[in-house]
Coordinates of C-alpha atoms in Angstrom, one line a residue:
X1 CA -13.4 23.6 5.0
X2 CA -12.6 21.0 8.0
X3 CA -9.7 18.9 6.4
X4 CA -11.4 15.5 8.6
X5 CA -14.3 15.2 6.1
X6 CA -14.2 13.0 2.8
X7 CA -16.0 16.1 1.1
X8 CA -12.1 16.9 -0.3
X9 CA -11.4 20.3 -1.8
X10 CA -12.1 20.4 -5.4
X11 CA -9.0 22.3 -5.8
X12 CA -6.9 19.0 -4.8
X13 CA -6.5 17.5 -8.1
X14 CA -5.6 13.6 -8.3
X15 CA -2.3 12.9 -9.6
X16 CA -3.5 10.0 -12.0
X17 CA -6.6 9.9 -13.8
X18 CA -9.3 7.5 -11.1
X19 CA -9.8 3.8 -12.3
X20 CA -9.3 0.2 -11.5
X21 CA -6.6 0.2 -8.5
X22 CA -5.3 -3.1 -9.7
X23 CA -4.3 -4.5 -12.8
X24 CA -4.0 -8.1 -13.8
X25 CA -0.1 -10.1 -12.6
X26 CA 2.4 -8.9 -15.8
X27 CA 6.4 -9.6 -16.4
X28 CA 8.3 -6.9 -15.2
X29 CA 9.8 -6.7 -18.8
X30 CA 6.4 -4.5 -20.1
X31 CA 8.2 -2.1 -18.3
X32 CA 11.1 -2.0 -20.8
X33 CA 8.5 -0.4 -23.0
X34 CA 8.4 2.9 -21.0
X35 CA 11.7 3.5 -20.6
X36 CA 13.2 3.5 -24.5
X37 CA 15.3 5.9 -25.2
X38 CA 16.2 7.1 -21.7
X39 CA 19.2 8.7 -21.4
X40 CA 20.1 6.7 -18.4
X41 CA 20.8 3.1 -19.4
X42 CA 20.8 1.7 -15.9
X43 CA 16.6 1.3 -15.8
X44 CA 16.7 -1.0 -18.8
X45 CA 19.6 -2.9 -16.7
X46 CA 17.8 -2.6 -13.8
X47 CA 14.1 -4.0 -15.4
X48 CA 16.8 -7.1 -16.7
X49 CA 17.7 -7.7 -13.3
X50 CA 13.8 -8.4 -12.4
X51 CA 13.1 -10.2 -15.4
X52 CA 12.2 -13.4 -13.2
X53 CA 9.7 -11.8 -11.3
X54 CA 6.0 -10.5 -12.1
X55 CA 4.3 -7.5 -11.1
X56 CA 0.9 -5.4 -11.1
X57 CA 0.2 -2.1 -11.7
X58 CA -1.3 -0.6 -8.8
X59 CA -2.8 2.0 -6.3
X60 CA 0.0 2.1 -3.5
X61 CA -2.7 1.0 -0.7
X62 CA -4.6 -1.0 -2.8
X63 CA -2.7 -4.1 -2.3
X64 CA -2.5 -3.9 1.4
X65 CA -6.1 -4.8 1.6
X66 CA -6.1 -8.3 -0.5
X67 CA -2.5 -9.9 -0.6
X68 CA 0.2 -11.7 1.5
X69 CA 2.5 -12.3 -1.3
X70 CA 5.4 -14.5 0.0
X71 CA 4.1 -15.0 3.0
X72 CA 3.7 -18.8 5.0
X73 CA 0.0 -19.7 5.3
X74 CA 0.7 -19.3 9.4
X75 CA 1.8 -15.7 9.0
X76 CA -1.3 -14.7 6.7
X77 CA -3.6 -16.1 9.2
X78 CA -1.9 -14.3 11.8
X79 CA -1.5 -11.3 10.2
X80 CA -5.1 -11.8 9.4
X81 CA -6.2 -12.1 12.7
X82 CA -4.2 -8.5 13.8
X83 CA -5.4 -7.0 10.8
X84 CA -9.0 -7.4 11.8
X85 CA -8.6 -6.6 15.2
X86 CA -6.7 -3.5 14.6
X87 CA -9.5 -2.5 11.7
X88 CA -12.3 -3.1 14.4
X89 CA -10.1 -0.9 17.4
X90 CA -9.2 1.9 14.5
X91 CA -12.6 3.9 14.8
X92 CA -12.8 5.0 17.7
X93 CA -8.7 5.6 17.3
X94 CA -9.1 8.2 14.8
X95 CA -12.3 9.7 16.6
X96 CA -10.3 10.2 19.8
X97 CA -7.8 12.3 17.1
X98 CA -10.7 14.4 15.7
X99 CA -12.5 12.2 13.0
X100 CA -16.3 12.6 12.8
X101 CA -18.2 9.4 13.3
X102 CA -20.8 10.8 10.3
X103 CA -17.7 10.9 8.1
X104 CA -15.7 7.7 8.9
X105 CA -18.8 5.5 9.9
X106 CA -19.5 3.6 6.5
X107 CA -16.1 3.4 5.5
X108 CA -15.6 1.7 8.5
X109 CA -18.1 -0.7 8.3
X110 CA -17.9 -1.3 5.0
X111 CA -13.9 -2.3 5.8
X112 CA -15.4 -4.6 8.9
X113 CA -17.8 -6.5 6.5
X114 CA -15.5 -7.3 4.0
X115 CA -12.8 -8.1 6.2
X116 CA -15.2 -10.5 7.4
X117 CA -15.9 -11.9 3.8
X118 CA -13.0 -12.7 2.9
X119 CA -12.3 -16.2 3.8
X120 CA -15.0 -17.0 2.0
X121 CA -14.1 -15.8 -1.2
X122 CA -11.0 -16.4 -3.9
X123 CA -7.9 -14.3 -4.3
X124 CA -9.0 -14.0 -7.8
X125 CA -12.3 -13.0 -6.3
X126 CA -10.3 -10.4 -4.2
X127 CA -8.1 -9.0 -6.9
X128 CA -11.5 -8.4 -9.4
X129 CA -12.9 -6.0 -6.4
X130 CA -10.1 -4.0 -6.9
X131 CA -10.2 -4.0 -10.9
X132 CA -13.8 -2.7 -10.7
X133 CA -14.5 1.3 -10.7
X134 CA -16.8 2.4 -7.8
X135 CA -16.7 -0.7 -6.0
X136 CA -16.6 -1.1 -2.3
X137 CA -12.5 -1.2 -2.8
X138 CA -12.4 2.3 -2.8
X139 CA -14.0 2.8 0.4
X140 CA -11.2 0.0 1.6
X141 CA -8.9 2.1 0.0
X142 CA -9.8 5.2 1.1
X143 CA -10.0 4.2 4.9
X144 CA -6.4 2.9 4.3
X145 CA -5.8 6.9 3.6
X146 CA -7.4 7.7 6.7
X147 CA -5.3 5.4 8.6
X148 CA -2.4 6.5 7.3
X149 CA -2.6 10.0 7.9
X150 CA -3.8 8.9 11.7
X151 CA -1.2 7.0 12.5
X152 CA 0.8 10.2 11.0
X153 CA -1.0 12.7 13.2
X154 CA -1.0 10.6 16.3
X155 CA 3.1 9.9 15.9
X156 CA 3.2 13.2 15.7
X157 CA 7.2 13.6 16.9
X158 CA 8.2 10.7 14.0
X159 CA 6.1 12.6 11.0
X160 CA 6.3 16.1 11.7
X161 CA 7.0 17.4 8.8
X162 CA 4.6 15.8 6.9
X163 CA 1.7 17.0 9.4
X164 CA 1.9 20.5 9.4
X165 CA -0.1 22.5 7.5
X166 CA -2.3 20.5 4.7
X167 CA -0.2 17.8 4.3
X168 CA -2.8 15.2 5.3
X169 CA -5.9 16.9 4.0
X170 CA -4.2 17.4 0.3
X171 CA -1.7 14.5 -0.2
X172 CA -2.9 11.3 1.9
X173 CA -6.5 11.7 2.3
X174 CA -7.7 12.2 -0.8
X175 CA -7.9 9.3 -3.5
X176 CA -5.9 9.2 -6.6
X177 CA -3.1 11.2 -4.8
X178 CA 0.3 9.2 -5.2
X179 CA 1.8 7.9 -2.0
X180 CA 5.0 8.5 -0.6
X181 CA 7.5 5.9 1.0
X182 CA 6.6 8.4 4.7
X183 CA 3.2 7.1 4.0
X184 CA 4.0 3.6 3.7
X185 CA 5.7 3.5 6.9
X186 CA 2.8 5.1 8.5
X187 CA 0.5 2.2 7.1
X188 CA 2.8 -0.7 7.8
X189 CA 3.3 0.5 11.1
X190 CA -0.6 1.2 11.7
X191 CA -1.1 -2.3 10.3
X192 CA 1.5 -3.9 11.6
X193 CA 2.7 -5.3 8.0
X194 CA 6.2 -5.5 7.2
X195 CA 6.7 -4.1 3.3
X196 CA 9.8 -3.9 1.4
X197 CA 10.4 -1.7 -1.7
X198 CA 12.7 -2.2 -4.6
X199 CA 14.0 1.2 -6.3
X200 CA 13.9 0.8 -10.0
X201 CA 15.3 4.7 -10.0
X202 CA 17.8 3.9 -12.4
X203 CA 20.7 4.5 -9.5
X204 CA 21.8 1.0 -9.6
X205 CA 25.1 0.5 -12.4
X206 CA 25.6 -2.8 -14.5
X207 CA 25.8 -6.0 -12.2
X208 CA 24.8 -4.0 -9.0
X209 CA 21.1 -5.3 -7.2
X210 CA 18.6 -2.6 -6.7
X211 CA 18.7 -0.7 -3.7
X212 CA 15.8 -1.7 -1.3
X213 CA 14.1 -0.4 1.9
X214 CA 12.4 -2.8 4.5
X215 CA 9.3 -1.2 6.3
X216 CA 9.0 -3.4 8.9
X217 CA 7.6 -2.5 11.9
X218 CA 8.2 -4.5 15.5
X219 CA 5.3 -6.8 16.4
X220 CA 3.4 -5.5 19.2
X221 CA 4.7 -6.9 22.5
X222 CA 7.4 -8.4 21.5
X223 CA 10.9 -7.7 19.9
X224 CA 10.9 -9.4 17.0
X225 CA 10.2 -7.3 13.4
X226 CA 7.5 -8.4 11.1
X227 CA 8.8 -10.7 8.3
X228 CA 7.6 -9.2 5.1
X229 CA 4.4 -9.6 3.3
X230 CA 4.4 -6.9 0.7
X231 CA 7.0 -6.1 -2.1
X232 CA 6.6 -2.8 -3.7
X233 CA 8.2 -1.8 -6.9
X234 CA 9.6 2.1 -6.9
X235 CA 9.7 3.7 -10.5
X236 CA 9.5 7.6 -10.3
X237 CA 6.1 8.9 -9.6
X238 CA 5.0 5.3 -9.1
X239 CA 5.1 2.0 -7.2
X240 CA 3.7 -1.6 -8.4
X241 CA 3.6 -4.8 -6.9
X242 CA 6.7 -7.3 -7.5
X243 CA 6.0 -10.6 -6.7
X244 CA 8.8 -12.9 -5.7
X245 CA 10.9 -15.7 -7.8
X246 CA 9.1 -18.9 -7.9
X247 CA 12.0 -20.1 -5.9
X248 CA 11.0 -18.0 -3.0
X249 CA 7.7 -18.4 -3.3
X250 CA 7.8 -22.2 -2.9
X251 CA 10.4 -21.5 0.1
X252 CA 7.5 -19.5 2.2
X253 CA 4.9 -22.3 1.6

């Protein structure tokens, strides 16, 4: 079976059940919830340290398709401005890697139109098309895969090991398949979006911060790294969205 088609194998098996991609904003503290009785006492420490912040429970790409959290007005709108650019360029990208045009067209074009949408329409507006099963978000979110494992196969030297074999076919392509920090690199370097993730992996001790990873790739044509946009939430088997203190928030107005 060619690997490039959205007909997926039936033996890849999601590793969630399928449904909304994006729940509604929560405290971080729901988490606490999950993780009684652990026998390691540094993720209830760890959730404390976050107890300022909020989160959603999401789909790894999901988000990358409707927020800017943190972000200045002027660096959304320019960020906007790449983003559709780079969504308009990306067909013919991955058709010059091997894509079909029969298989990738209307995801495409669906991605185009709503891209296109968007300023028209309300964040709440946004974050509802992503809380509705079978929507047009999952072709979003699906493309997003295809990106990914693009930009993965045409940076060929960086992901190697994650390109041989069925990699892309059985772990990034398909929906409902959890994604790995590899592929969030491939995406923020594909969309040019500079992501940081938190690690609530229960590895940080008593009045230590949470180790963190900033994915942030170098604006095209310049020097100069992409501030961040997105702030991901790492839990084993999982990431959310953490949204920043209201101090910071007000600071990137």
């Amino acid at each position: 079976m060619n690997p490039l088609l959205f007909d997926i194998d039936e033996s890849t098996e999601p590793d969630w059940p399928v449904g909304p991609l994006l729940s509604d904003r929560m405290s971080v503290l729901c988490l606490k919830a999950e993780y009684v009785g652990n026998a390691n006492p540094n993720f209830m420490q760890g959730i404390d340290s976050l107890k300022t912040r909020a989160m959603r429970r999401f789909d790894a790409f999901a988000e990358m398709a409707t927020a800017s959290s943190g972000a200045s007005s002027s660096h959304y709108a320019s960020s906007y401005c790449r983003l559709e650019d780079k969504i308009q360029m990306s067909k013919s990208e991955l058709m010059a890697i091997g894509y079909s045009d029969v298989a990738i067209d209307a995801f495409w074009e669906t991605f185009v139109d709503y891209l296109a949408a968007m300023e028209t329409r309300s964040h709440a507006e946004l974050v509802q098309d992503f809380q509705t099963e079978g929507g047009e978000s999952e072709y979003l979110v699906w493309y997003m895969r295809l990106l990914t494992a693009g930009y993965m196969k045409k940076n060929a030297e960086t992901f190697q090991p994650f390109i041989d074999g069925l990699y892309p076919g059985q772990t990034v392509e398909p929906m409902g398949k959890e994604c790995d920090q590899p592929q969030i690199a491939a995406l923020t370097e594909a969309l040019q979006v500079g992501v940081k993730i938190e690690y609530l992996d229960g590895s940080a001790g008593p009045g230590e911060d949470l180790q963190s990873y900033v994915c942030s790739p170098t604006v095209e044509s310049t020097t100069q790294q992409e501030p961040v946009s997105i702030t991901l939430l790492y839990r084993p088997g999982h990431y959310d969205i953490l949204y920043p203190r209201e101090s910071e928030e007000k600071e990137a107005e």
